[in-house]
Amino acid sequence: MTKDHKDDSLRIFSGYNLKRAFNAIQMDLNACLAQSGLRMITFSVLSIIDENPGIRQSGVAELLVIERPNMVVIIDELEQAMLIQRDRSEQDRRAYELRITDTGKTRLEQARQAVIQHEARMCKDIADSDIADMISTLRTIESNGLGRS
Amino acid sequence: MTKDHKDDSLRIFSGYNLKRAFNAIQMDLNACLAQSGLRMITFSVLSIIDENPGIRQSGVAELLVIERPNMVVIIDELEQAMLIQRDRSEQDRRAYELRITDTGKTRLEQARQAVIQHEARMCKDIADSDIADMISTLRTIESNGLGRS
DNA sequence: TATTGTTATACTCTATAACTATA
DNA sequence: TATAGTTATAGAGTATAACAATA
């Protein structure tokens, strides 16, 4: 006898629908990334390092909007798992240049396939063009939010 | 000289774009709700109680997917601010029936106007029909995530 | 003087187990 | 025995201040 309560007053807001959809994605994604020993955040950071060889910790932090102190433990975790390597920069000996290892590349590719399958599950019964339109709208929203930090 | 790093490998995923858009929304929304002394979660709970007079704490928790223990402090906060009242149920003396107060109604309406303005800011330069399409897609994604908890 | 990475710390959000009072 | 609300607590995730090494 679960009384059927309403949330119409919140459903009119895109933010409410965004949060609920993101919660659903997050739960499924974290479960499927766990098989690769990764979390959402470590998967993202590993992807960025793979795509930008030699990037610094502060570069990853800026790109993914993570505070530098919080970056440290993420990088530590990836390095201890031997998925990335930290090399002192020749030009600036304060900084590290981050690169993905061969082990990291294998693990990332495995995780990537899992994420692709996860996305297919979450986007079931939705046309590719509708997903593309949604992503376009989401990027405009993200862009509208910048410059107001 | 902020090197211009790439995140193309993540932009193909709807989840990544969803998270970034939600982060942008969350930051702006919390800032604009603070003027009403509310947060995202207390605004949502207050809206649900307004829309479902007499709803129980467990009903709100189920609807908004919040654990019951975490609900307690939220309800405490709203009651102490005199925005809602807790009445013992006549039929089941374990439960509370939650109702919004006149003060709560006024505060909610004020916050609602702020949220409407916030949504207009975040959705600037996006056609209403595109927002509606995005919400529809988001609801399908949310629905695809259910039944897999 | 500013910046990279670091440490310590704190605050929010979320999740679980166990209790109480009622049913 | 099961449920509504509660307490205590622990784990993420996130944010700020201050430091050492280097620029």
PDB file of N, CA, C and O in Angstrom, chain B residues 14-82:
ATOM      1  N   SER B  14      27.329  10.492 -22.110  1.00  0.00           N
ATOM      2  CA  SER B  14      26.281  11.372 -21.594  1.00  0.00           C
ATOM      3  C   SER B  14      26.474  11.594 -20.095  1.00  0.00           C
ATOM      4  O   SER B  14      26.191  12.684 -19.594  1.00  0.00           O
ATOM      5  N   GLY B  15      26.969  10.575 -19.377  1.00  0.00           N
ATOM      6  CA  GLY B  15      27.161  10.701 -17.935  1.00  0.00           C
ATOM      7  C   GLY B  15      28.129  11.818 -17.565  1.00  0.00           C
ATOM      8  O   GLY B  15      27.900  12.550 -16.600  1.00  0.00           O
ATOM      9  N   TYR B  16      29.192  11.957 -18.338  1.00  0.00           N
ATOM     10  CA  TYR B  16      30.188  13.006 -18.068  1.00  0.00           C
ATOM     11  C   TYR B  16      29.576  14.386 -18.273  1.00  0.00           C
ATOM     12  O   TYR B  16      29.747  15.284 -17.436  1.00  0.00           O
ATOM     13  N   ASN B  17      28.871  14.576 -19.371  1.00  0.00           N
ATOM     14  CA  ASN B  17      28.217  15.862 -19.633  1.00  0.00           C
ATOM     15  C   ASN B  17      27.139  16.155 -18.601  1.00  0.00           C
ATOM     16  O   ASN B  17      26.938  17.302 -18.189  1.00  0.00           O
ATOM     17  N   LEU B  18      26.448  15.090 -18.170  1.00  0.00           N
ATOM     18  CA  LEU B  18      25.408  15.218 -17.150  1.00  0.00           C
ATOM     19  C   LEU B  18      26.017  15.718 -15.839  1.00  0.00           C
ATOM     20  O   LEU B  18      25.487  16.629 -15.201  1.00  0.00           O
ATOM     21  N   LYS B  19      27.126  15.125 -15.455  1.00  0.00           N
ATOM     22  CA  LYS B  19      27.756  15.505 -14.189  1.00  0.00           C
ATOM     23  C   LYS B  19      28.240  16.954 -14.225  1.00  0.00           C
ATOM     24  O   LYS B  19      28.044  17.703 -13.274  1.00  0.00           O
ATOM     25  N   ARG B  20      28.856  17.352 -15.329  1.00  0.00           N
ATOM     26  CA  ARG B  20      29.374  18.715 -15.424  1.00  0.00           C
ATOM     27  C   ARG B  20      28.243  19.742 -15.415  1.00  0.00           C
ATOM     28  O   ARG B  20      28.342  20.789 -14.772  1.00  0.00           O
ATOM     29  N   ALA B  21      27.163  19.448 -16.132  1.00  0.00           N
ATOM     30  CA  ALA B  21      26.014  20.361 -16.142  1.00  0.00           C
ATOM     31  C   ALA B  21      25.393  20.424 -14.752  1.00  0.00           C
ATOM     32  O   ALA B  21      25.030  21.507 -14.267  1.00  0.00           O
ATOM     33  N   PHE B  22      25.302  19.271 -14.094  1.00  0.00           N
ATOM     34  CA  PHE B  22      24.698  19.255 -12.758  1.00  0.00           C
ATOM     35  C   PHE B  22      25.543  20.032 -11.760  1.00  0.00           C
ATOM     36  O   PHE B  22      24.999  20.760 -10.919  1.00  0.00           O
ATOM     37  N   ASN B  23      26.858  19.897 -11.854  1.00  0.00           N
ATOM     38  CA  ASN B  23      27.746  20.673 -10.979  1.00  0.00           C
ATOM     39  C   ASN B  23      27.506  22.167 -11.147  1.00  0.00           C
ATOM     40  O   ASN B  23      27.447  22.917 -10.170  1.00  0.00           O
ATOM     41  N   ALA B  24      27.380  22.605 -12.407  1.00  0.00           N
ATOM     42  CA  ALA B  24      27.146  24.027 -12.678  1.00  0.00           C
ATOM     43  C   ALA B  24      25.820  24.468 -12.068  1.00  0.00           C
ATOM     44  O   ALA B  24      25.730  25.528 -11.440  1.00  0.00           O
ATOM     45  N   ILE B  25      24.788  23.649 -12.258  1.00  0.00           N
ATOM     46  CA  ILE B  25      23.470  23.972 -11.711  1.00  0.00           C
ATOM     47  C   ILE B  25      23.504  24.026 -10.193  1.00  0.00           C
ATOM     48  O   ILE B  25      22.988  24.950  -9.568  1.00  0.00           O
ATOM     49  N   GLN B  26      24.137  23.016  -9.599  1.00  0.00           N
ATOM     50  CA  GLN B  26      24.180  22.906  -8.149  1.00  0.00           C
ATOM     51  C   GLN B  26      24.813  24.145  -7.507  1.00  0.00           C
ATOM     52  O   GLN B  26      24.302  24.669  -6.518  1.00  0.00           O
ATOM     53  N   MET B  27      25.919  24.602  -8.090  1.00  0.00           N
ATOM     54  CA  MET B  27      26.611  25.754  -7.537  1.00  0.00           C
ATOM     55  C   MET B  27      25.713  26.991  -7.569  1.00  0.00           C
ATOM     56  O   MET B  27      25.542  27.687  -6.569  1.00  0.00           O
ATOM     57  N   ASP B  28      25.111  27.259  -8.733  1.00  0.00           N
ATOM     58  CA  ASP B  28      24.257  28.438  -8.868  1.00  0.00           C
ATOM     59  C   ASP B  28      23.003  28.319  -8.003  1.00  0.00           C
ATOM     60  O   ASP B  28      22.589  29.288  -7.360  1.00  0.00           O
ATOM     61  N   LEU B  29      22.425  27.123  -7.969  1.00  0.00           N
ATOM     62  CA  LEU B  29      21.175  26.919  -7.231  1.00  0.00           C
ATOM     63  C   LEU B  29      21.371  27.093  -5.736  1.00  0.00           C
ATOM     64  O   LEU B  29      20.593  27.783  -5.070  1.00  0.00           O
ATOM     65  N   ASN B  30      22.418  26.487  -5.188  1.00  0.00           N
ATOM     66  CA  ASN B  30      22.653  26.614  -3.751  1.00  0.00           C
ATOM     67  C   ASN B  30      22.912  28.058  -3.364  1.00  0.00           C
ATOM     68  O   ASN B  30      22.446  28.515  -2.313  1.00  0.00           O
ATOM     69  N   ALA B  31      23.624  28.786  -4.231  1.00  0.00           N
ATOM     70  CA  ALA B  31      23.871  30.201  -3.946  1.00  0.00           C
ATOM     71  C   ALA B  31      22.565  30.982  -3.912  1.00  0.00           C
ATOM     72  O   ALA B  31      22.359  31.820  -3.041  1.00  0.00           O
ATOM     73  N   CYS B  32      21.638  30.678  -4.840  1.00  0.00           N
ATOM     74  CA  CYS B  32      20.423  31.491  -4.902  1.00  0.00           C
ATOM     75  C   CYS B  32      19.390  31.039  -3.876  1.00  0.00           C
ATOM     76  O   CYS B  32      18.563  31.821  -3.445  1.00  0.00           O
ATOM     77  N   LEU B  33      19.464  29.761  -3.428  1.00  0.00           N
ATOM     78  CA  LEU B  33      18.549  29.296  -2.380  1.00  0.00           C
ATOM     79  C   LEU B  33      18.980  29.802  -0.994  1.00  0.00           C
ATOM     80  O   LEU B  33      18.147  29.924  -0.087  1.00  0.00           O
ATOM     81  N   ALA B  34      20.274  30.084  -0.847  1.00  0.00           N
ATOM     82  CA  ALA B  34      20.786  30.536   0.456  1.00  0.00           C
ATOM     83  C   ALA B  34      20.070  31.794   0.907  1.00  0.00           C
ATOM     84  O   ALA B  34      19.892  32.019   2.107  1.00  0.00           O
ATOM     85  N   GLN B  35      19.627  32.606  -0.065  1.00  0.00           N
ATOM     86  CA  GLN B  35      18.903  33.841   0.279  1.00  0.00           C
ATOM     87  C   GLN B  35      17.585  33.542   0.992  1.00  0.00           C
ATOM     88  O   GLN B  35      17.061  34.384   1.716  1.00  0.00           O
ATOM     89  N   SER B  36      17.036  32.351   0.761  1.00  0.00           N
ATOM     90  CA  SER B  36      15.804  31.942   1.447  1.00  0.00           C
ATOM     91  C   SER B  36      16.099  31.050   2.648  1.00  0.00           C
ATOM     92  O   SER B  36      15.179  30.489   3.245  1.00  0.00           O
ATOM     93  N   GLY B  37      17.386  30.873   2.967  1.00  0.00           N
ATOM     94  CA  GLY B  37      17.753  30.017   4.084  1.00  0.00           C
ATOM     95  C   GLY B  37      17.519  28.547   3.797  1.00  0.00           C
ATOM     96  O   GLY B  37      17.374  27.736   4.718  1.00  0.00           O
ATOM     97  N   LEU B  38      17.476  28.192   2.517  1.00  0.00           N
ATOM     98  CA  LEU B  38      17.238  26.793   2.143  1.00  0.00           C
ATOM     99  C   LEU B  38      18.429  26.248   1.372  1.00  0.00           C
ATOM    100  O   LEU B  38      19.251  27.007   0.867  1.00  0.00           O
ATOM    101  N   ARG B  39      18.518  24.905   1.306  1.00  0.00           N
ATOM    102  CA  ARG B  39      19.463  24.226   0.438  1.00  0.00           C
ATOM    103  C   ARG B  39      18.657  23.433  -0.572  1.00  0.00           C
ATOM    104  O   ARG B  39      17.432  23.328  -0.459  1.00  0.00           O
ATOM    105  N   MET B  40      19.333  22.851  -1.561  1.00  0.00           N
ATOM    106  CA  MET B  40      18.637  22.044  -2.558  1.00  0.00           C
ATOM    107  C   MET B  40      17.717  21.019  -1.902  1.00  0.00           C
ATOM    108  O   MET B  40      16.562  20.874  -2.274  1.00  0.00           O
ATOM    109  N   ILE B  41      18.265  20.324  -0.907  1.00  0.00           N
ATOM    110  CA  ILE B  41      17.515  19.216  -0.324  1.00  0.00           C
ATOM    111  C   ILE B  41      16.336  19.706   0.512  1.00  0.00           C
ATOM    112  O   ILE B  41      15.250  19.125   0.466  1.00  0.00           O
ATOM    113  N   THR B  42      16.518  20.809   1.260  1.00  0.00           N
ATOM    114  CA  THR B  42      15.410  21.298   2.080  1.00  0.00           C
ATOM    115  C   THR B  42      14.337  21.936   1.200  1.00  0.00           C
ATOM    116  O   THR B  42      13.146  21.848   1.491  1.00  0.00           O
ATOM    117  N   PHE B  43      14.757  22.556   0.101  1.00  0.00           N
ATOM    118  CA  PHE B  43      13.780  23.090  -0.854  1.00  0.00           C
ATOM    119  C   PHE B  43      12.946  21.956  -1.454  1.00  0.00           C
ATOM    120  O   PHE B  43      11.716  22.060  -1.552  1.00  0.00           O
ATOM    121  N   SER B  44      13.602  20.873  -1.830  1.00  0.00           N
ATOM    122  CA  SER B  44      12.897  19.735  -2.414  1.00  0.00           C
ATOM    123  C   SER B  44      11.909  19.136  -1.421  1.00  0.00           C
ATOM    124  O   SER B  44      10.747  18.886  -1.752  1.00  0.00           O
ATOM    125  N   VAL B  45      12.370  18.923  -0.177  1.00  0.00           N
ATOM    126  CA  VAL B  45      11.507  18.312   0.837  1.00  0.00           C
ATOM    127  C   VAL B  45      10.323  19.216   1.133  1.00  0.00           C
ATOM    128  O   VAL B  45       9.178  18.756   1.238  1.00  0.00           O
ATOM    129  N   LEU B  46      10.582  20.522   1.251  1.00  0.00           N
ATOM    130  CA  LEU B  46       9.495  21.471   1.528  1.00  0.00           C
ATOM    131  C   LEU B  46       8.472  21.454   0.381  1.00  0.00           C
ATOM    132  O   LEU B  46       7.259  21.490   0.614  1.00  0.00           O
ATOM    133  N   SER B  47       8.945  21.382  -0.847  1.00  0.00           N
ATOM    134  CA  SER B  47       8.039  21.313  -2.003  1.00  0.00           C
ATOM    135  C   SER B  47       7.175  20.066  -1.957  1.00  0.00           C
ATOM    136  O   SER B  47       5.967  20.114  -2.230  1.00  0.00           O
ATOM    137  N   ILE B  48       7.801  18.940  -1.609  1.00  0.00           N
ATOM    138  CA  ILE B  48       7.066  17.665  -1.558  1.00  0.00           C
ATOM    139  C   ILE B  48       6.015  17.679  -0.455  1.00  0.00           C
ATOM    140  O   ILE B  48       4.889  17.201  -0.640  1.00  0.00           O
ATOM    141  N   ILE B  49       6.359  18.251   0.688  1.00  0.00           N
ATOM    142  CA  ILE B  49       5.386  18.330   1.790  1.00  0.00           C
ATOM    143  C   ILE B  49       4.233  19.255   1.411  1.00  0.00           C
ATOM    144  O   ILE B  49       3.074  18.974   1.709  1.00  0.00           O
ATOM    145  N   ASP B  50       4.532  20.343   0.724  1.00  0.00           N
ATOM    146  CA  ASP B  50       3.484  21.264   0.267  1.00  0.00           C
ATOM    147  C   ASP B  50       2.546  20.569  -0.713  1.00  0.00           C
ATOM    148  O   ASP B  50       1.331  20.784  -0.685  1.00  0.00           O
ATOM    149  N   GLU B  51       3.146  19.735  -1.557  1.00  0.00           N
ATOM    150  CA  GLU B  51       2.359  19.092  -2.617  1.00  0.00           C
ATOM    151  C   GLU B  51       1.604  17.870  -2.099  1.00  0.00           C
ATOM    152  O   GLU B  51       0.609  17.460  -2.711  1.00  0.00           O
ATOM    153  N   ASN B  52       2.050  17.293  -0.971  1.00  0.00           N
ATOM    154  CA  ASN B  52       1.436  16.083  -0.419  1.00  0.00           C
ATOM    155  C   ASN B  52       1.153  16.265   1.072  1.00  0.00           C
ATOM    156  O   ASN B  52       1.825  15.667   1.920  1.00  0.00           O
ATOM    157  N   PRO B  53       0.135  17.094   1.414  1.00  0.00           N
ATOM    158  CA  PRO B  53      -0.113  17.391   2.831  1.00  0.00           C
ATOM    159  C   PRO B  53      -0.390  16.110   3.622  1.00  0.00           C
ATOM    160  O   PRO B  53      -1.134  15.243   3.156  1.00  0.00           O
ATOM    161  N   GLY B  54       0.253  15.980   4.778  1.00  0.00           N
ATOM    162  CA  GLY B  54       0.040  14.811   5.622  1.00  0.00           C
ATOM    163  C   GLY B  54       0.983  13.661   5.312  1.00  0.00           C
ATOM    164  O   GLY B  54       0.919  12.607   5.948  1.00  0.00           O
ATOM    165  N   ILE B  55       1.855  13.832   4.339  1.00  0.00           N
ATOM    166  CA  ILE B  55       2.810  12.778   3.985  1.00  0.00           C
ATOM    167  C   ILE B  55       3.716  12.465   5.176  1.00  0.00           C
ATOM    168  O   ILE B  55       3.962  13.336   6.007  1.00  0.00           O
ATOM    169  N   ARG B  56       4.153  11.213   5.280  1.00  0.00           N
ATOM    170  CA  ARG B  56       5.037  10.823   6.373  1.00  0.00           C
ATOM    171  C   ARG B  56       6.494  11.015   5.973  1.00  0.00           C
ATOM    172  O   ARG B  56       6.813  11.087   4.796  1.00  0.00           O
ATOM    173  N   GLN B  57       7.365  10.998   6.989  1.00  0.00           N
ATOM    174  CA  GLN B  57       8.796  11.132   6.712  1.00  0.00           C
ATOM    175  C   GLN B  57       9.268  10.028   5.778  1.00  0.00           C
ATOM    176  O   GLN B  57      10.047  10.266   4.857  1.00  0.00           O
ATOM    177  N   SER B  58       8.761   8.826   6.015  1.00  0.00           N
ATOM    178  CA  SER B  58       9.197   7.709   5.175  1.00  0.00           C
ATOM    179  C   SER B  58       8.690   7.865   3.746  1.00  0.00           C
ATOM    180  O   SER B  58       9.337   7.405   2.801  1.00  0.00           O
ATOM    181  N   GLY B  59       7.541   8.536   3.595  1.00  0.00           N
ATOM    182  CA  GLY B  59       7.009   8.790   2.257  1.00  0.00           C
ATOM    183  C   GLY B  59       7.890   9.763   1.483  1.00  0.00           C
ATOM    184  O   GLY B  59       8.181   9.554   0.304  1.00  0.00           O
ATOM    185  N   VAL B  60       8.315  10.830   2.182  1.00  0.00           N
ATOM    186  CA  VAL B  60       9.224  11.791   1.549  1.00  0.00           C
ATOM    187  C   VAL B  60      10.539  11.100   1.191  1.00  0.00           C
ATOM    188  O   VAL B  60      11.079  11.278   0.098  1.00  0.00           O
ATOM    189  N   ALA B  61      11.044  10.301   2.142  1.00  0.00           N
ATOM    190  CA  ALA B  61      12.322   9.609   1.926  1.00  0.00           C
ATOM    191  C   ALA B  61      12.242   8.702   0.697  1.00  0.00           C
ATOM    192  O   ALA B  61      13.150   8.692  -0.143  1.00  0.00           O
ATOM    193  N   GLU B  62      11.136   7.964   0.579  1.00  0.00           N
ATOM    194  CA  GLU B  62      10.982   7.050  -0.563  1.00  0.00           C
ATOM    195  C   GLU B  62      10.917   7.832  -1.871  1.00  0.00           C
ATOM    196  O   GLU B  62      11.579   7.491  -2.850  1.00  0.00           O
ATOM    197  N   LEU B  63      10.130   8.906  -1.867  1.00  0.00           N
ATOM    198  CA  LEU B  63       9.937   9.694  -3.088  1.00  0.00           C
ATOM    199  C   LEU B  63      11.241  10.331  -3.561  1.00  0.00           C
ATOM    200  O   LEU B  63      11.557  10.314  -4.758  1.00  0.00           O
ATOM    201  N   LEU B  64      12.010  10.874  -2.624  1.00  0.00           N
ATOM    202  CA  LEU B  64      13.233  11.598  -2.993  1.00  0.00           C
ATOM    203  C   LEU B  64      14.489  10.728  -2.901  1.00  0.00           C
ATOM    204  O   LEU B  64      15.598  11.215  -3.127  1.00  0.00           O
ATOM    205  N   VAL B  65      14.287   9.437  -2.588  1.00  0.00           N
ATOM    206  CA  VAL B  65      15.416   8.498  -2.490  1.00  0.00           C
ATOM    207  C   VAL B  65      16.468   9.030  -1.503  1.00  0.00           C
ATOM    208  O   VAL B  65      17.628   9.248  -1.836  1.00  0.00           O
ATOM    209  N   ILE B  66      15.993   9.262  -0.281  1.00  0.00           N
ATOM    210  CA  ILE B  66      16.855   9.664   0.829  1.00  0.00           C
ATOM    211  C   ILE B  66      16.697   8.597   1.912  1.00  0.00           C
ATOM    212  O   ILE B  66      15.585   8.121   2.148  1.00  0.00           O
ATOM    213  N   GLU B  67      17.792   8.199   2.555  1.00  0.00           N
ATOM    214  CA  GLU B  67      17.683   7.218   3.632  1.00  0.00           C
ATOM    215  C   GLU B  67      16.941   7.851   4.808  1.00  0.00           C
ATOM    216  O   GLU B  67      17.137   9.028   5.108  1.00  0.00           O
ATOM    217  N   ARG B  68      16.126   7.060   5.511  1.00  0.00           N
ATOM    218  CA  ARG B  68      15.312   7.568   6.609  1.00  0.00           C
ATOM    219  C   ARG B  68      16.159   8.274   7.674  1.00  0.00           C
ATOM    220  O   ARG B  68      15.779   9.372   8.111  1.00  0.00           O
ATOM    221  N   PRO B  69      17.288   7.721   8.066  1.00  0.00           N
ATOM    222  CA  PRO B  69      18.094   8.423   9.083  1.00  0.00           C
ATOM    223  C   PRO B  69      18.497   9.832   8.641  1.00  0.00           C
ATOM    224  O   PRO B  69      18.541  10.752   9.461  1.00  0.00           O
ATOM    225  N   ASN B  70      18.786  10.002   7.370  1.00  0.00           N
ATOM    226  CA  ASN B  70      19.194  11.316   6.877  1.00  0.00           C
ATOM    227  C   ASN B  70      18.009  12.267   6.782  1.00  0.00           C
ATOM    228  O   ASN B  70      18.178  13.489   6.809  1.00  0.00           O
ATOM    229  N   MET B  71      16.819  11.686   6.660  1.00  0.00           N
ATOM    230  CA  MET B  71      15.594  12.478   6.598  1.00  0.00           C
ATOM    231  C   MET B  71      15.372  13.212   7.912  1.00  0.00           C
ATOM    232  O   MET B  71      14.881  14.354   7.921  1.00  0.00           O
ATOM    233  N   VAL B  72      15.699  12.582   9.011  1.00  0.00           N
ATOM    234  CA  VAL B  72      15.388  13.119  10.341  1.00  0.00           C
ATOM    235  C   VAL B  72      15.949  14.521  10.516  1.00  0.00           C
ATOM    236  O   VAL B  72      15.230  15.440  10.928  1.00  0.00           O
ATOM    237  N   VAL B  73      17.233  14.701  10.182  1.00  0.00           N
ATOM    238  CA  VAL B  73      17.856  16.011  10.405  1.00  0.00           C
ATOM    239  C   VAL B  73      17.263  17.070   9.471  1.00  0.00           C
ATOM    240  O   VAL B  73      17.149  18.240   9.845  1.00  0.00           O
ATOM    241  N   ILE B  74      16.864  16.663   8.277  1.00  0.00           N
ATOM    242  CA  ILE B  74      16.251  17.598   7.338  1.00  0.00           C
ATOM    243  C   ILE B  74      14.904  18.076   7.870  1.00  0.00           C
ATOM    244  O   ILE B  74      14.607  19.273   7.882  1.00  0.00           O
ATOM    245  N   ILE B  75      14.091  17.119   8.353  1.00  0.00           N
ATOM    246  CA  ILE B  75      12.786  17.458   8.919  1.00  0.00           C
ATOM    247  C   ILE B  75      12.962  18.314  10.178  1.00  0.00           C
ATOM    248  O   ILE B  75      12.227  19.291  10.378  1.00  0.00           O
ATOM    249  N   ASP B  76      13.934  17.957  11.021  1.00  0.00           N
ATOM    250  CA  ASP B  76      14.235  18.764  12.214  1.00  0.00           C
ATOM    251  C   ASP B  76      14.516  20.210  11.817  1.00  0.00           C
ATOM    252  O   ASP B  76      13.996  21.152  12.414  1.00  0.00           O
ATOM    253  N   GLU B  77      15.367  20.357  10.805  1.00  0.00           N
ATOM    254  CA  GLU B  77      15.763  21.697  10.368  1.00  0.00           C
ATOM    255  C   GLU B  77      14.553  22.504   9.897  1.00  0.00           C
ATOM    256  O   GLU B  77      14.397  23.674  10.257  1.00  0.00           O
ATOM    257  N   LEU B  78      13.679  21.867   9.110  1.00  0.00           N
ATOM    258  CA  LEU B  78      12.500  22.577   8.594  1.00  0.00           C
ATOM    259  C   LEU B  78      11.512  22.893   9.707  1.00  0.00           C
ATOM    260  O   LEU B  78      10.870  23.948   9.695  1.00  0.00           O
ATOM    261  N   GLU B  79      11.405  21.979  10.693  1.00  0.00           N
ATOM    262  CA  GLU B  79      10.472  22.213  11.797  1.00  0.00           C
ATOM    263  C   GLU B  79      10.987  23.337  12.700  1.00  0.00           C
ATOM    264  O   GLU B  79      10.212  24.203  13.120  1.00  0.00           O
ATOM    265  N   GLN B  80      12.288  23.324  12.979  1.00  0.00           N
ATOM    266  CA  GLN B  80      12.859  24.360  13.842  1.00  0.00           C
ATOM    267  C   GLN B  80      12.761  25.742  13.198  1.00  0.00           C
ATOM    268  O   GLN B  80      12.651  26.745  13.878  1.00  0.00           O
ATOM    269  N   ALA B  81      12.790  25.758  11.864  1.00  0.00           N
ATOM    270  CA  ALA B  81      12.619  27.025  11.148  1.00  0.00           C
ATOM    271  C   ALA B  81      11.142  27.373  11.027  1.00  0.00           C
ATOM    272  O   ALA B  81      10.781  28.361  10.384  1.00  0.00           O
ATOM    273  N   MET B  82      10.265  26.556  11.621  1.00  0.00           N
ATOM    274  CA  MET B  82       8.817  26.754  11.623  1.00  0.00           C
ATOM    275  C   MET B  82       8.221  26.742  10.211  1.00  0.00           C
ATOM    276  O   MET B  82       7.184  27.390   9.978  1.00  0.00           O
TER     277      MET B  82
END
